[in-house]
Every structure is written in C-alpha cells, then in structure tokens.
Short mmCIF file of C-alpha atoms in Angstrom, two decimals:
data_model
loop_
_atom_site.label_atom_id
_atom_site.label_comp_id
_atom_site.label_asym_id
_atom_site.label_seq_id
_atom_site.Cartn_x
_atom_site.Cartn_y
_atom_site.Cartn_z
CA UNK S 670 17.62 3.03 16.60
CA UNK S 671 20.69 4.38 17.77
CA UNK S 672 22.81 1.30 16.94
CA UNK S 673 21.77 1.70 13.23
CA UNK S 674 22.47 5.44 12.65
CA UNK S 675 25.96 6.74 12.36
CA UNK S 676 26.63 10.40 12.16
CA UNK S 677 23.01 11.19 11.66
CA UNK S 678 23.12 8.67 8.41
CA UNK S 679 21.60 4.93 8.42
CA UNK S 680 23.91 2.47 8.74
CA UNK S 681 22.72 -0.46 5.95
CA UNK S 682 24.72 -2.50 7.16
CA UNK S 683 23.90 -2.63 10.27
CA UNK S 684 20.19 -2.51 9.26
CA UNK S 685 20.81 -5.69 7.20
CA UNK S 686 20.79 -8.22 9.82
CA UNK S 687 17.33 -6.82 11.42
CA UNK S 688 14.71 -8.40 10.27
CA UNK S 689 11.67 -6.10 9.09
CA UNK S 690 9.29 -8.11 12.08
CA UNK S 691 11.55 -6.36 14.58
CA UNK S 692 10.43 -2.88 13.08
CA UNK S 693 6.85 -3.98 12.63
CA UNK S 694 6.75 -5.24 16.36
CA UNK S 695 7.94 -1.98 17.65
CA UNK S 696 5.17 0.37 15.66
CA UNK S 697 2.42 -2.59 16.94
CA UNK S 698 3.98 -3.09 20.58
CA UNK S 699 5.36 0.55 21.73
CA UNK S 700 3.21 2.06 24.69
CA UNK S 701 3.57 5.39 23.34
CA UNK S 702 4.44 5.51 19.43
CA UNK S 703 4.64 9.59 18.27
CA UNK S 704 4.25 10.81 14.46
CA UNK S 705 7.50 11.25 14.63
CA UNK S 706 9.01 7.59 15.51
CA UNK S 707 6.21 6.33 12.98
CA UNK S 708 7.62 7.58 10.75
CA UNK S 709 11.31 6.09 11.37
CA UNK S 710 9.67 2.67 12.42
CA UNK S 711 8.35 2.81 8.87
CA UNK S 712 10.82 4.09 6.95
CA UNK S 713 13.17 1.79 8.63
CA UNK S 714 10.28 -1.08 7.88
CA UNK S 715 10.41 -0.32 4.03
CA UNK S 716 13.78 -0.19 4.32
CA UNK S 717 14.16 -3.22 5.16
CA UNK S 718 11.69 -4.65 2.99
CA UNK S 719 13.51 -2.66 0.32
CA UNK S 720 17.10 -3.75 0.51
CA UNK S 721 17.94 -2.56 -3.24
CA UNK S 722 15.89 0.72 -2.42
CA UNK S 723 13.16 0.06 -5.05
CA UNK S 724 11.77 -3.58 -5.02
CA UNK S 725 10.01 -4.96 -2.36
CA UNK S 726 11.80 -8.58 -1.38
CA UNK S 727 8.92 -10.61 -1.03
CA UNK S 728 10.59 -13.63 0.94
CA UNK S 729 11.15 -10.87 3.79
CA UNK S 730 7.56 -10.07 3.82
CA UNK S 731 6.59 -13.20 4.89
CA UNK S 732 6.59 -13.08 8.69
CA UNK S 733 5.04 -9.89 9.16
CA UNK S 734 1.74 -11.36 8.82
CA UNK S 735 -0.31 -13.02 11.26
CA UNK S 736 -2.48 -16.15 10.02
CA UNK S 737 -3.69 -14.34 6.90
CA UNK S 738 -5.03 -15.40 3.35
CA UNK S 739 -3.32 -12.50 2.44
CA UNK S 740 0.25 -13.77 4.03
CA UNK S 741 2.76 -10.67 5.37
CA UNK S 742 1.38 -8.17 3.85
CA UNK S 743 -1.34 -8.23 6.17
CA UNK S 744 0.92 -6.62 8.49
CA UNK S 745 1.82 -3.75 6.72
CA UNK S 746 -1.90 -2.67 5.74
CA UNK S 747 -2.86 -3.28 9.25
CA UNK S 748 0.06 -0.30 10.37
CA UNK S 749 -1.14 1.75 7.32
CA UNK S 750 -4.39 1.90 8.75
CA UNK S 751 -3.25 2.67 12.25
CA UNK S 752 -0.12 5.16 11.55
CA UNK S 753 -1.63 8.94 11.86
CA UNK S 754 1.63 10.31 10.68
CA UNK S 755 1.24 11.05 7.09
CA UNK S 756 5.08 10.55 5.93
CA UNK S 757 4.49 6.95 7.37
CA UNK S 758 1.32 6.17 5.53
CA UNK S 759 3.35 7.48 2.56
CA UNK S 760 6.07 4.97 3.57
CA UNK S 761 3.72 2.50 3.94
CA UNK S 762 1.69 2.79 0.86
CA UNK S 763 5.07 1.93 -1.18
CA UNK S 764 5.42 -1.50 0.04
CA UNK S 765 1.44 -2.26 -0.87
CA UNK S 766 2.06 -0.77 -3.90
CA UNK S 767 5.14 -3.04 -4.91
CA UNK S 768 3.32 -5.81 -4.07
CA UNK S 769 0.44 -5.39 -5.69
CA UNK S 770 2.82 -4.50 -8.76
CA UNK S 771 4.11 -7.77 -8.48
CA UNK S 772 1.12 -9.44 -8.99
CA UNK S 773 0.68 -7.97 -11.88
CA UNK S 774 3.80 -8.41 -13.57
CA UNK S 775 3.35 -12.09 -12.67
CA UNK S 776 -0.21 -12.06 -14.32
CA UNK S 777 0.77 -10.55 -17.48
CA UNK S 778 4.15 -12.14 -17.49
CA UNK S 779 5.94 -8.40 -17.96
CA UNK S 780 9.47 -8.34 -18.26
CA UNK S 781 11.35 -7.06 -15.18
CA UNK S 782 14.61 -6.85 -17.04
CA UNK S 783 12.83 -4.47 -19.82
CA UNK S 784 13.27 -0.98 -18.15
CA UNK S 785 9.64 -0.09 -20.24
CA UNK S 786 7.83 -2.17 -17.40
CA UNK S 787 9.57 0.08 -14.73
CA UNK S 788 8.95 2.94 -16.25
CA UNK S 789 5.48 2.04 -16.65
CA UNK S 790 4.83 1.00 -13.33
CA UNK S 791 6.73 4.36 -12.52
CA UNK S 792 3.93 6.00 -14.51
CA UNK S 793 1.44 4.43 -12.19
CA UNK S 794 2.68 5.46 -8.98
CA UNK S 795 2.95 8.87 -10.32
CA UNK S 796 -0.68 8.88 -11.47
CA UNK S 797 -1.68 7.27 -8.06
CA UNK S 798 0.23 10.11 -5.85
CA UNK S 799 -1.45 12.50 -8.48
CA UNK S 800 -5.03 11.52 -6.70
CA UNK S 801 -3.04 11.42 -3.09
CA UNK S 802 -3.48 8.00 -2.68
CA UNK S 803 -1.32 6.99 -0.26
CA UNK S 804 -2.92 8.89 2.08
CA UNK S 805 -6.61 8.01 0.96
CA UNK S 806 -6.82 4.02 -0.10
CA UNK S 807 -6.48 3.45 3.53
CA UNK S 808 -10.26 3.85 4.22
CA UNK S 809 -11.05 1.43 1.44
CA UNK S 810 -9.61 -1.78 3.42
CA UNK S 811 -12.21 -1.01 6.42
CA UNK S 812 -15.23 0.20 4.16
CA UNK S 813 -14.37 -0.83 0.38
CA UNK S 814 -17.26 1.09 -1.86
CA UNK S 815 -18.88 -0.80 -4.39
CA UNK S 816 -16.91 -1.45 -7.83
CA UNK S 817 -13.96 0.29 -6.30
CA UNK S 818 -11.25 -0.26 -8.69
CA UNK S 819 -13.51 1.40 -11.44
CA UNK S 820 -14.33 4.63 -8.94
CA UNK S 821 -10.70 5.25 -8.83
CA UNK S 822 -9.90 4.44 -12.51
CA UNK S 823 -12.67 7.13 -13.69
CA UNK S 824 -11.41 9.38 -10.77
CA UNK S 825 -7.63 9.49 -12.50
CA UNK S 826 -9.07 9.79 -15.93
CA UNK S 827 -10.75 13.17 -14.60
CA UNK S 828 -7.41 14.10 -13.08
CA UNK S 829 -5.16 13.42 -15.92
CA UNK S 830 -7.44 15.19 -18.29
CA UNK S 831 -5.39 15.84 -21.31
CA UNK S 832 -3.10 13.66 -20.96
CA UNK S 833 -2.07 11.02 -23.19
CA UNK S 834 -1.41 7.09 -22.00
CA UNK S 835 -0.46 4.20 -23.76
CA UNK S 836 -2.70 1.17 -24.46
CA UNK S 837 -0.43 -1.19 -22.09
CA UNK S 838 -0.26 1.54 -19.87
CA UNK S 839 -3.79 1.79 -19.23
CA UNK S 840 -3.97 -2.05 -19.48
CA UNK S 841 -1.52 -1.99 -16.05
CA UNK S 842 -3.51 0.35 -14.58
CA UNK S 843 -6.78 -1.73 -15.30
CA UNK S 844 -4.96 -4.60 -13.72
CA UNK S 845 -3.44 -3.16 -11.02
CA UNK S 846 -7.08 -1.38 -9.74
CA UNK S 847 -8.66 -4.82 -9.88
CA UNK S 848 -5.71 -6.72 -7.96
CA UNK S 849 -5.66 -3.73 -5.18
CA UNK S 850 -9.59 -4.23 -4.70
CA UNK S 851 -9.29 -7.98 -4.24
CA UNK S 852 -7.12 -7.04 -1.87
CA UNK S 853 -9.60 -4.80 -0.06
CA UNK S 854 -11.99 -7.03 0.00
CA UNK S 855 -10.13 -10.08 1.11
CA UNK S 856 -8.85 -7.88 3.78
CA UNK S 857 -11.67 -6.74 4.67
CA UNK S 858 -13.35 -10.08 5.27
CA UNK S 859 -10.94 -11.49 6.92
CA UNK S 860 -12.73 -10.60 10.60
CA UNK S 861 -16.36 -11.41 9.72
CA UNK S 862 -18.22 -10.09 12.38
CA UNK S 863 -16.33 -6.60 11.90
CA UNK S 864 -17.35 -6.69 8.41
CA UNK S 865 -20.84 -7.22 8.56
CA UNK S 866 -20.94 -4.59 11.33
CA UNK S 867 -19.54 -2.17 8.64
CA UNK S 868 -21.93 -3.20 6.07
CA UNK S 869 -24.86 -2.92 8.43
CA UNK S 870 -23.55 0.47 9.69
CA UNK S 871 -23.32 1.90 5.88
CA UNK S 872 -26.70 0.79 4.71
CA UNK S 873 -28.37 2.85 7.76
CA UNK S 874 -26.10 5.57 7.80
CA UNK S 875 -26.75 5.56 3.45
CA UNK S 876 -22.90 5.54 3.13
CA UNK S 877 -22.76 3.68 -0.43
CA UNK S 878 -19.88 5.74 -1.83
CA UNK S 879 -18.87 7.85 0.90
CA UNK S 880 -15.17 7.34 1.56
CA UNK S 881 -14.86 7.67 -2.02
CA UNK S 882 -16.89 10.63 -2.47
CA UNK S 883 -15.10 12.16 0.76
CA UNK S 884 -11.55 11.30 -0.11
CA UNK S 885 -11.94 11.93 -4.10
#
C-alpha cells in the first residue's frame, strides 16, 4: 500500500499495473483484515476495476471469480457479503451496480455515448442509495425473499412519494430489479447444499420476507 500512495495521495500510476486479483486476494487472504484496511483494499479494488473513475472495465473483472456461472463478479459479492466496514460495502456495491447496469444497457441496446442513459442510470443509483441499499442488498444473495425485485421496486415507489419519473426511467429501473434478482438467485444456488439449508431454515423459522421486512 505504501508503494502506491505518494504524499498521502494514490499514485494511478502506480496502481495501473496491479491487477484488481492482487487487492481481492489480500481482503480474502489477510489473517487479520480491520474496517479500516477494508476499506482501502476496496476502494483500491474499485479502483482498479474503475480505471476511468466511473465505468466498471469488465475484461478486468474476469479473474476475480472462482469457477462461477456468474464469472468475476462472483468475487466481489462474495467480499460484499463478508466486509463489516460499511464504507467498503459502499465501495463494493458500486462495482455490482455497474455491472448489473451493463446488462441492461446491453438488453435494451441504450446508447452509452447519449449522456441521457448516464444520467438515467445516475437517477438509479441515487434512488437505490435513497433506500440505503448498498448496505442492505447484501442479505438478499444468502436469503433472496420471494419476488424480490418487485419488494424493492414498491419499496422506492413509497420512498420517492411525490416524485415524478420518466417512462424509460422506470422502464431501467424495472430492468435493472429483475437482472439484480437473477443475480441473487444464481448466486445463491451456486452451493446447493447451503441453499437448501437456508430454505429449510426460513420455512421453520416463518422467515418469508424477513430480510426485506427487517432491512426496508
């Protein structure tokens, strides 16, 4: 970490050359990992991710996952389920959020040189961080409540009350909700046995909607 700071300021380009595996290695590998170095380790990881500072460079992503339908970003939802420190869940949430953004442009073939889809996708992080998000979707990828993308899309509609969004706006926002809970659930299948555990745990315990009911 030293190396890569200069004068108390992060040296890019001497963050360039490390590749974002190093940084995920270090927040999986450390004996002892604090709030505090979480939070570098991810804000260095998203960095690095990041190297324009606001789009997520998917060909980096690639090797931080491990044997995954789901490919690299595996990695980084298995740290944003571990981290405790809230700035690095906040950190973390960004990069899932990019990438599920991407999917979506892809699906409805936006245009990423129209600044209207960046401002819309703005929009949605805004309304996302509005319901704290990046410190509550977490929960969802080890106990996803039925029709989850609809929960939170009724949940911001309470929120945002009185306020007025576009037709393609809401559109993204149905699209984006949908794409984030197949990723849930194909994260959350991805170890079997845990998953049936979990199931078998919330139909005893009568936890239908609790995370979302706890969280929301």
């Amino acid at each position: 970490l030293m190396f890569i700071v200069r004068h108390g300021q992060l040296d890019e380009a001497k963050l360039k050359p490390i590749k974002p595996i190093v940084f995920l290695s270090l927040m999986r590998n450390l004996p002892v990992v604090t709030d505090d170095l979480q939070k570098v380790l991810s804000f260095l990881l998203c960095t690095s991710l990041m190297p324009d500072g606001q789009h997520l460079e998917l060909d980096l992503l690639k090797n931080c996952g491990r044997g995954s339908l789901l490919g690299g970003i595996t990695g980084i939802i298995e740290q944003y389920i571990a981290v405790r420190s809230l700035e690095a869940k906040q950190n973390l949430f960004l990069v899932i959020f990019d990438y599920v953004c991407r999917k979506v442009i892809k699906k409805k073939k936006l245009d990423t040189s129209n600044p209207e889809t960046w401002h819309q996708m703005a929009a949605l992080l805004f309304a996302l961080r509005h319901i704290d998000a990046p410190l509550v979707f977490w929960s969802f990828f080890l106990c996803p409540p039925p029709k989850l993308s609809d929960q939170i899309a009724r949940h911001i509609q309470r929120c945002s009350a009185g306020s007025r969004s576009s037709r393609s706006e809401k559109s993204i926002l149905t699209s984006f909700l949908r794409s984030f809970e197949r990723m849930v659930l194909a994260f959350s299948r991805g170890d079997a046995d845990t998953w049936k555990s979990v199931q078998k745990a919330s139909k005893e315990l009568a936890f239908k909607d609790a995370p979302l009911r706890k969280h929301l």
